[in-house]
Structure formats: structure tokens, C-alpha cells
Short mmCIF file of C-alpha atoms in Angstrom, two decimals:
data_model
loop_
_atom_site.label_atom_id
_atom_site.label_comp_id
_atom_site.label_asym_id
_atom_site.label_seq_id
_atom_site.Cartn_x
_atom_site.Cartn_y
_atom_site.Cartn_z
CA MET A 1 5.27 13.89 -30.24
CA LYS A 2 2.53 15.81 -31.31
CA ILE A 3 1.02 18.91 -29.48
CA SER A 4 -2.53 19.82 -29.02
CA CYS A 5 -4.98 22.50 -27.33
CA CYS A 6 -7.10 21.84 -24.35
CA TRP A 7 -10.32 22.96 -23.98
CA LEU A 8 -9.87 24.67 -20.71
CA TYR A 9 -8.29 27.79 -23.12
CA ALA A 10 -12.12 27.56 -24.66
CA ILE A 11 -13.60 27.49 -20.78
CA SER A 12 -11.14 30.15 -19.32
CA LYS A 13 -12.28 32.49 -22.07
CA TYR A 14 -16.25 31.76 -22.69
CA GLY A 15 -17.24 30.28 -19.38
CA TYR A 16 -18.11 26.59 -18.29
CA PRO A 17 -19.41 25.21 -20.62
CA PRO A 18 -18.90 27.68 -23.77
CA SER A 19 -21.87 28.50 -25.86
CA ILE A 20 -22.13 26.65 -29.27
CA ALA A 21 -21.46 30.03 -30.79
CA ASP A 22 -18.00 30.48 -28.56
CA THR A 23 -17.06 27.21 -29.45
CA HIS A 24 -16.71 28.32 -32.81
CA ARG A 25 -15.28 31.33 -31.70
CA ALA A 26 -12.38 29.23 -29.09
CA LEU A 27 -12.24 26.87 -32.65
CA GLN A 28 -11.28 29.87 -34.89
CA GLU A 29 -8.69 31.23 -32.09
CA MET A 30 -7.34 27.95 -31.50
CA ALA A 31 -6.18 28.10 -35.25
CA ALA A 32 -4.95 31.73 -35.18
CA LEU A 33 -2.71 30.38 -32.23
CA GLY A 34 -0.46 27.58 -34.43
CA PHE A 35 -2.61 24.70 -33.64
CA THR A 36 -4.01 22.29 -35.35
CA ALA A 37 -4.62 19.91 -32.71
CA VAL A 38 -7.41 20.54 -30.69
CA GLU A 39 -9.61 18.51 -28.39
CA LEU A 40 -13.96 18.86 -27.31
CA GLU A 41 -15.89 18.70 -24.76
CA GLY A 42 -19.34 18.43 -23.53
CA VAL A 43 -20.13 19.07 -20.55
CA GLY A 44 -23.74 18.17 -19.37
CA GLU A 45 -26.44 16.63 -21.13
CA GLU A 46 -27.54 19.84 -22.56
CA ASN A 47 -24.05 20.77 -23.28
CA LEU A 48 -22.95 17.25 -24.42
CA ARG A 49 -27.00 17.20 -26.67
CA ALA A 50 -26.34 20.47 -27.96
CA VAL A 51 -22.42 20.49 -28.86
CA SER A 52 -23.18 16.50 -31.31
CA ALA A 53 -26.40 18.82 -32.64
CA ALA A 54 -24.23 20.92 -33.85
CA ARG A 55 -20.93 18.37 -34.96
CA GLN A 56 -21.12 18.91 -38.78
CA GLU A 57 -21.38 22.31 -38.21
CA LEU A 58 -18.25 22.29 -36.01
CA LYS A 59 -17.01 19.94 -37.86
CA ALA A 60 -16.93 22.02 -41.15
CA ARG A 61 -15.18 24.90 -38.75
CA CYS A 62 -12.41 22.81 -37.87
CA ASP A 63 -11.37 20.95 -41.57
CA GLY A 64 -11.62 24.66 -42.76
CA LEU A 65 -9.35 25.46 -40.12
CA GLY A 66 -7.60 22.78 -40.39
CA LEU A 67 -7.76 21.71 -37.02
CA SER A 68 -8.10 17.97 -36.31
CA VAL A 69 -10.05 16.82 -32.65
CA VAL A 70 -8.10 14.21 -31.25
CA ASN A 71 -10.07 13.72 -27.97
CA PHE A 72 -13.99 14.31 -27.39
CA CYS A 73 -14.53 14.22 -23.48
CA PRO A 74 -18.64 14.26 -22.38
CA VAL A 75 -18.40 15.37 -18.19
CA LEU A 76 -21.23 12.63 -17.09
CA PRO A 77 -21.25 13.43 -12.92
CA ASP A 78 -23.84 11.04 -13.18
CA LEU A 79 -21.76 7.84 -13.94
CA VAL A 80 -21.83 7.15 -10.51
CA HIS A 81 -24.45 8.80 -9.34
CA PRO A 82 -26.00 7.22 -5.80
CA ASP A 83 -29.27 6.49 -7.85
CA LYS A 84 -29.23 3.45 -10.76
CA SER A 85 -31.34 5.12 -12.91
CA ARG A 86 -29.26 7.81 -13.30
CA ARG A 87 -26.11 6.16 -14.06
CA VAL A 88 -28.08 3.97 -17.12
CA GLN A 89 -29.37 7.27 -18.46
CA ALA A 90 -25.34 9.20 -18.13
CA LEU A 91 -24.44 5.54 -20.26
CA ASP A 92 -27.24 6.17 -22.89
CA LEU A 93 -25.43 10.04 -22.75
CA PHE A 94 -21.89 8.13 -22.85
CA LYS A 95 -22.92 6.61 -26.04
CA LEU A 96 -23.78 10.14 -27.39
CA GLY A 97 -19.87 11.60 -26.66
CA ILE A 98 -18.88 8.14 -28.61
CA GLU A 99 -20.78 9.02 -31.61
CA THR A 100 -20.21 12.07 -31.22
CA ALA A 101 -15.97 11.42 -30.96
CA SER A 102 -16.04 9.45 -34.17
CA PHE A 103 -18.22 12.20 -36.54
CA PHE A 104 -15.43 13.89 -35.84
CA GLY A 105 -12.55 11.20 -35.91
CA CYS A 106 -11.09 11.08 -33.05
CA GLU A 107 -8.63 9.05 -31.81
CA MET A 108 -9.94 8.83 -27.87
CA VAL A 109 -12.57 9.51 -25.65
CA GLN A 110 -11.86 11.02 -22.51
CA THR A 111 -14.52 11.09 -19.16
CA ILE A 112 -14.00 12.00 -15.39
CA SER A 113 -14.38 9.89 -12.16
CA ALA A 114 -16.67 12.89 -11.01
CA THR A 115 -16.34 14.64 -7.34
CA PRO A 116 -17.39 11.40 -4.88
CA PRO A 117 -21.37 11.90 -4.10
CA LEU A 118 -21.26 13.92 -0.62
CA THR A 119 -22.37 17.16 1.34
CA PHE A 120 -20.30 19.65 0.35
CA VAL A 121 -20.51 22.30 2.86
CA GLY A 122 -19.73 25.46 0.84
CA PRO A 123 -17.91 25.46 -2.47
CA ALA A 124 -17.95 22.24 -4.75
CA PRO A 125 -14.91 21.14 -7.19
CA TYR A 126 -15.97 21.53 -10.81
CA LYS A 127 -19.59 22.76 -10.83
CA GLU A 128 -19.82 26.25 -11.31
CA SER A 129 -16.94 26.87 -12.82
CA LEU A 130 -12.84 25.86 -12.69
CA THR A 131 -10.99 27.75 -9.43
CA TYR A 132 -8.34 26.62 -8.63
CA GLY A 133 -6.66 26.24 -5.33
CA GLN A 134 -9.94 26.18 -3.03
CA PRO A 135 -10.18 24.47 0.26
CA TYR A 136 -13.07 22.03 0.31
CA GLN A 137 -15.55 20.81 3.64
CA VAL A 138 -17.78 18.08 3.04
CA LYS A 139 -20.23 15.97 5.52
CA VAL A 140 -20.34 12.51 5.10
CA ASP A 141 -23.53 10.69 5.71
CA PRO A 142 -23.29 7.60 8.13
CA ALA A 143 -25.02 5.66 5.36
CA PHE A 144 -22.03 6.35 3.04
CA GLN A 145 -19.98 3.08 1.60
CA TRP A 146 -17.19 3.46 0.24
CA ASN A 147 -16.52 0.48 -1.54
CA VAL A 148 -20.26 0.58 -2.75
CA LEU A 149 -19.40 3.92 -4.73
CA TRP A 150 -16.23 2.34 -5.88
CA GLY A 151 -18.55 -0.43 -7.50
CA TRP A 152 -20.19 2.04 -9.21
CA LEU A 153 -17.03 3.75 -10.48
CA THR A 154 -15.48 0.61 -11.59
CA ASP A 155 -18.87 -0.65 -12.91
CA SER A 156 -19.39 2.79 -14.74
CA MET A 157 -16.21 2.83 -16.03
CA GLY A 158 -16.04 -0.68 -17.13
CA ALA A 159 -19.36 -0.18 -19.77
CA CYS A 160 -17.48 3.26 -20.93
CA ALA A 161 -14.05 1.27 -21.90
CA ASP A 162 -16.51 -1.57 -23.84
CA GLU A 163 -18.15 1.15 -25.50
CA ALA A 164 -15.77 2.62 -26.62
CA ASP A 165 -13.93 -0.17 -27.38
CA ARG A 166 -16.88 -0.81 -30.19
CA ALA A 167 -16.09 2.19 -31.03
CA GLY A 168 -12.30 1.91 -32.07
CA LEU A 169 -11.37 4.36 -29.59
CA LYS A 170 -9.48 4.54 -26.64
CA LEU A 171 -10.61 5.51 -23.31
CA CYS A 172 -8.22 7.34 -21.06
CA VAL A 173 -9.48 9.02 -17.45
CA GLU A 174 -7.62 11.92 -16.35
CA PRO A 175 -6.78 12.34 -12.19
CA ARG A 176 -8.15 14.69 -10.82
CA VAL A 177 -7.73 17.22 -6.82
CA GLY A 178 -11.02 16.51 -5.82
CA GLU A 179 -12.29 13.38 -7.74
CA LEU A 180 -12.78 10.23 -6.24
CA VAL A 181 -9.81 9.45 -9.07
CA SER A 182 -6.70 12.15 -8.11
CA ASN A 183 -3.67 10.57 -8.06
CA THR A 184 -1.75 7.98 -9.82
CA ASP A 185 -1.99 4.78 -7.47
CA ALA A 186 -5.70 5.74 -7.88
CA LEU A 187 -5.73 5.45 -11.19
CA LEU A 188 -3.67 2.32 -11.64
CA ARG A 189 -5.88 -0.01 -8.66
CA LEU A 190 -8.79 1.61 -10.79
CA MET A 191 -7.18 0.26 -14.17
CA ASP A 192 -7.41 -2.86 -11.84
CA ALA A 193 -10.32 -3.28 -12.02
CA VAL A 194 -11.80 -2.46 -15.36
CA ASP A 195 -9.02 -4.59 -16.59
CA SER A 196 -9.56 -3.16 -20.89
CA ASP A 197 -6.27 -2.78 -22.90
CA ASN A 198 -7.88 0.09 -24.34
CA PHE A 199 -7.72 2.11 -20.87
CA GLY A 200 -5.57 4.23 -20.19
CA ALA A 201 -4.26 7.44 -18.43
CA VAL A 202 -4.13 11.67 -19.22
CA LEU A 203 -1.25 12.70 -17.58
CA ASP A 204 -2.12 15.63 -15.66
CA THR A 205 1.04 17.72 -14.71
CA SER A 206 -1.05 20.22 -13.00
CA HIS A 207 -3.12 18.14 -11.42
CA LEU A 208 -1.02 15.16 -9.90
CA HIS A 209 2.15 18.35 -9.69
CA ALA A 210 -0.52 19.56 -6.98
CA GLN A 211 -0.86 15.91 -5.40
CA LYS A 212 2.61 16.09 -4.17
CA GLU A 213 3.51 13.30 -6.45
CA ILE A 214 6.98 12.70 -8.39
CA LEU A 215 5.78 13.38 -11.45
CA PRO A 216 8.65 10.85 -13.78
CA LEU A 217 7.89 8.22 -11.16
CA SER A 218 4.44 8.68 -12.17
CA VAL A 219 5.09 8.03 -15.49
CA GLU A 220 7.18 4.85 -14.62
CA LYS A 221 4.01 4.25 -12.55
CA LEU A 222 1.87 4.20 -16.25
CA ALA A 223 4.27 3.48 -19.15
CA ALA A 224 2.69 2.10 -21.84
CA ARG A 225 -1.10 3.30 -19.75
CA ILE A 226 -0.38 6.54 -21.26
CA PHE A 227 -2.69 7.94 -23.49
CA TYR A 228 -2.91 11.43 -23.79
CA VAL A 229 -0.70 14.14 -21.80
CA HIS A 230 -2.02 17.76 -20.43
CA ALA A 231 0.58 19.71 -19.55
CA ALA A 232 0.67 22.92 -16.82
CA ASP A 233 2.61 23.62 -14.43
CA ASN A 234 2.33 24.96 -10.73
CA ASP A 235 3.69 25.40 -7.53
CA GLY A 236 3.06 21.89 -6.53
CA GLN A 237 0.79 23.47 -3.62
CA THR A 238 -2.58 24.14 -5.86
CA ASN A 239 -3.67 22.90 -8.95
CA GLN A 240 -3.59 26.05 -10.81
CA HIS A 241 -3.15 25.55 -14.80
CA LEU A 242 0.00 28.01 -15.32
CA THR A 243 2.08 28.41 -18.35
CA PRO A 244 5.03 24.80 -18.47
CA GLY A 245 7.78 26.70 -17.10
CA LYS A 246 6.31 29.05 -14.56
CA GLY A 247 5.97 26.56 -11.37
CA THR A 248 8.45 23.99 -9.79
CA VAL A 249 7.61 20.82 -12.68
CA ASP A 250 10.38 18.80 -13.18
CA TRP A 251 10.01 19.22 -16.88
CA ASP A 252 13.16 17.53 -18.07
CA GLY A 253 12.49 14.74 -15.71
CA VAL A 254 8.54 13.73 -17.15
CA PHE A 255 9.41 14.37 -20.86
CA GLY A 256 12.73 11.80 -20.45
CA ALA A 257 10.64 9.42 -18.81
CA LEU A 258 8.04 9.82 -21.52
CA LYS A 259 10.81 9.11 -23.74
CA LYS A 260 12.34 6.36 -22.85
CA HIS A 261 8.58 4.43 -22.30
CA GLY A 262 8.39 5.69 -26.52
CA TYR A 263 5.87 8.17 -25.55
CA ALA A 264 3.94 9.20 -29.23
CA GLY A 265 0.77 10.71 -28.58
CA HIS A 266 -0.47 14.21 -27.96
CA VAL A 267 0.80 16.71 -25.76
CA ALA A 268 -1.90 18.70 -25.07
CA VAL A 269 -1.39 22.82 -24.05
CA ASP A 270 -3.50 23.27 -21.00
CA VAL A 271 -2.88 26.78 -19.01
CA GLY A 272 -5.95 28.58 -17.81
CA ASN A 273 -7.15 31.64 -15.86
CA VAL A 274 -3.79 33.28 -16.00
CA PRO A 275 -4.13 36.84 -17.90
CA ASP A 276 -3.06 37.21 -21.48
CA LEU A 277 -4.47 33.55 -22.19
CA ASP A 278 -3.13 34.28 -25.78
CA VAL A 279 0.02 34.47 -25.32
CA GLN A 280 0.23 31.84 -22.39
CA TYR A 281 -0.97 29.55 -24.86
CA LYS A 282 1.47 30.85 -27.19
CA GLU A 283 4.77 30.73 -25.08
CA SER A 284 3.59 27.29 -23.92
CA LYS A 285 3.46 26.12 -27.10
CA VAL A 286 7.02 27.08 -27.99
CA PHE A 287 8.27 26.20 -24.47
CA VAL A 288 6.90 22.38 -25.03
CA GLU A 289 8.50 22.02 -28.77
CA THR A 290 11.57 23.58 -27.43
CA LEU A 291 11.79 20.89 -24.84
CA ALA A 292 10.71 18.00 -26.88
CA SER A 293 13.00 18.97 -29.95
CA ARG A 294 15.68 19.49 -27.28
CA LEU A 295 15.23 15.67 -25.68
CA GLY A 296 14.81 14.16 -29.41
CA MET A 297 11.78 13.74 -29.07
#
């Protein structure tokens, strides 16, 4: 098992998404916290193109700091847009994300299932900022058809999995509160529909805990299809991303189940929107390292 630093660190410190200048700063600060593995994101077309354009400088920065980029996430909500031309454009942008991930030498590329294309009354998830514990209201258009939307999602994820496979990368999706795939069983259903061995899960403890999942059972359900772990805690009521050990996540149960299934990938500290961010990341890293050592991982 290896430990890495989630991009939520940079988002919490510099905004959503961070500028390229702030991306360089965040990488330097991640290394100063003792991490040797990190992830990067490209949020939407503008930021994804900016990160891709700056990839040589960013790769040189990582190399100089002794950082490896293990995961790259193109955040492209239009993969499930009702307009087919927008979905096609999003897939083309995903291909750029694949090129970027390959350039950094990533093990995997990650994407999102996106929020449903409904009319949100008030705040919508993951738009201008990452806000936890936010209630949402929606209006459902009379013409809305879930099965049609599910078809867009499965077609897009299948195409993304094929592109990742051609590049020798794994593709993973993270169930998140407020998105089309928000829990373990929805992800399993998506895996069945996509039917690709290189398509797997990000086990995000904070989002799944907020969805009232029994986390060790989530590990049992996903088993070898877990490609990556995001580690953060909360009280099981909201999807806050707190330092592990400061909420009610059953960490011994989660790591015990991961050990049972021989998980040897990265566990990424995914803490955000907390005071004393650097201190919390240091504490989180120590918590995960101590737990893994105690369980012989």
C-alpha cells in the first residue's frame, strides 16, 4: 500500500480550479508535507487545456520535487450532456486528458459520473466551489427519461474506458454525493454495463460514509475492482472531508477488508475545507501510515 495526496488539497487552498501558478505552488507544498505521490486534475475545458499546455513545466516541477503523478482526473460534466455534440466534444477533451495522464506517467485516469442534467433550484453540486452538507432542490422536466440518461452515461464511460485501455491506463470513477453514481451499487451497475476489466472504482470513504454505506461491505462488493482509495472522515451525516480519525468511519474495518482483498494501490489523503490544512494533511498521513503498519499492510 502506498500513500498519495489528493488534488483537494490544492482546491481547498487555491480555489476551484487552481491557476497554473497556484498548481506549481500546491505541488511544492505537497512535497514539503512529505508526499512523494500526488494527483492532478483538469476541471472543464479551459483548465484541462491549460494544464495540458503546461505539462512540461509541471512535469519538471514534479521531477525536481521527487513527486510522481499517479492519477489524472479530467472533470468533464458534458460527458452526460443532453446534446450529443457536447458529449462528443467532451470525449475529445477526455482524449486530451489521456494524453496528459500518459505524459505524466500516471497509473490511471479518473473521471466523474456528473450531476444529473436537471434544473437545480438554488445551489447545484460542484459548480463554483466544493461545498459539503449542502441541501439541493431540483425540478424534473416532464420530458426527462432516466433510461435515456443512463444510456448516455454508459456509452460515455464505455468510450472513456476504451480510450484509457488503448493508452495502457486504468479508468476509475468515484461515487460522489449528488451525482448520477453516488453509491457502491450504482457503480457496480455501471461496471456491469461498461463490462471492461480496466474500469474500476475509487473507494471514497467520505462520500460513501455520507451515503450511509457500510464501508467494509462496500470493499467486499467492489473487491479487486478498487483501483484507488480516497481517505477522509465525517460524521455520516454530511460529506465533509475531515482528517481520518476525526469522524465515525470504521477505519479498521475498511483497511481490514482492503487487506483481505490484497489491495496494494494508493491511499490518497482527501481532506478539504478544514482549518489548518497543512497540519491536517500531516496528521492524516501519519494516521494512514500508522493504521497500515498496525494491520501489516
